[in-house]
Amino acid sequence: MKSIQSNIKKAKEYLDNNCCIAVPTETVYGLAGNAYSNTAIKKIYKLKKRPINNPLIVHYYNLKQLKKDCDLNDNFLKLYKRFSPGPITYILKLKKKSMISKLITNNKKSLAVRFPRHDLLKNLLKNLKYPLAAPSANISSRLSSVNASDVKEEFGKKIKFILDGGKSRIGLESTIINLLDKPSILRYGGLNISDIEKILNKKLLIKINTKNKISPGLFALHYSPGIPLRMNIKLPKKNEAFVLIKKRKIHLNNYYYLTKKKNLDEAAKNLYAILRKIKKDGFNKIAVEKIPNRGIGKAINDRLYRASKY
Ligand code: TXA
Ligand code: MG
């Protein structure tokens, strides 16, 4: 308990001094900085090698804090009540008077906001006088981090402090929903679309691979392990690592299981860690068998599809 409090204190000191640090969330680790500080935000973009036209998600502790920065609409309030804190990011209208750094939004009039559920991060946010901008803690276009050790692997000594909150419980990024006009999904993620539809009582528009991208971050090639990946494969080639959805006997050597019993939540949680491991084990190609395209399987397939653009 004492060490938790002292780590939170340390994290706060870094953030108060406009440094960026890594923080755990239930989806993936974030590279966090004071969302009101241009200095801190510049550091995030530099460290991640992220193009400045790709806006960041801002993480809040509660509604009171958010009200200073965004206009809240009815759809948002319904979803917030049911799903936050949790793995959902809302695109809302930014208030003119908001103190959010212009670098976060690339001067856009909207802001991506999320209320993370991870206890350690909630505890930290509660102690801060500002919300935290935090993109996923990885070099741009690479795999997100689901462990403190992944963050170290991505940034080495360039990252000053990692608040270690264990392995991310969900393991894939948040679902992004645009609430500026008709609700539309911009990224599949930790929360199922059908659950959101139930609360809003309507079918959602899916604007994921549309030409006119609303989320600049969702270009092809993303979430890449850094080696070629093929999906929906029945029989891998000789030198490929083969990723299976569930444990079973096969007559090959080079295989990895995402789950014991085809549980898609477990598969999502293990996906990035297994892709990282395959690369570390020395493979330079990956084949993945077909993953059921339902529930969080949609988010898994979305990430695999982008990784396959290598
Ligand atoms: O689970 C998550 O969402 C993690 C954790 C750390 O919270 N964060 C995360 O951030 O995945 P990032 O930066 O890797 O992905 C954010 C996505 C990007 O594709 C970005 O283009 C999009 O959100 N985005 C940010 N602001 C936006 C806006 N105002 N309108 C549309 N898309 C936006
Ligand atoms: Mg990312």
Short mmCIF file of C-alpha atoms in Angstrom, two decimals, residues 15 71 84 93 113 115 135 150 154 176 202 251:
data_model
loop_
_atom_site.label_atom_id
_atom_site.label_comp_id
_atom_site.label_asym_id
_atom_site.label_seq_id
_atom_site.Cartn_x
_atom_site.Cartn_y
_atom_site.Cartn_z
CA LEU A 15 3.57 15.08 -14.55
CA ASP A 71 -20.13 20.17 -24.24
CA SER A 84 -17.70 4.71 -17.89
CA LYS A 93 -17.39 19.14 -28.98
CA VAL A 113 -12.24 11.71 -24.08
CA PHE A 115 -12.65 7.64 -18.30
CA PRO A 135 -2.01 7.88 -26.60
CA ASP A 150 6.59 -3.70 -23.26
CA GLU A 154 9.40 0.49 -26.94
CA ILE A 176 -14.17 5.01 -30.23
CA LYS A 202 -30.48 2.33 -32.45
CA HIS A 251 1.29 -31.59 -36.64
#
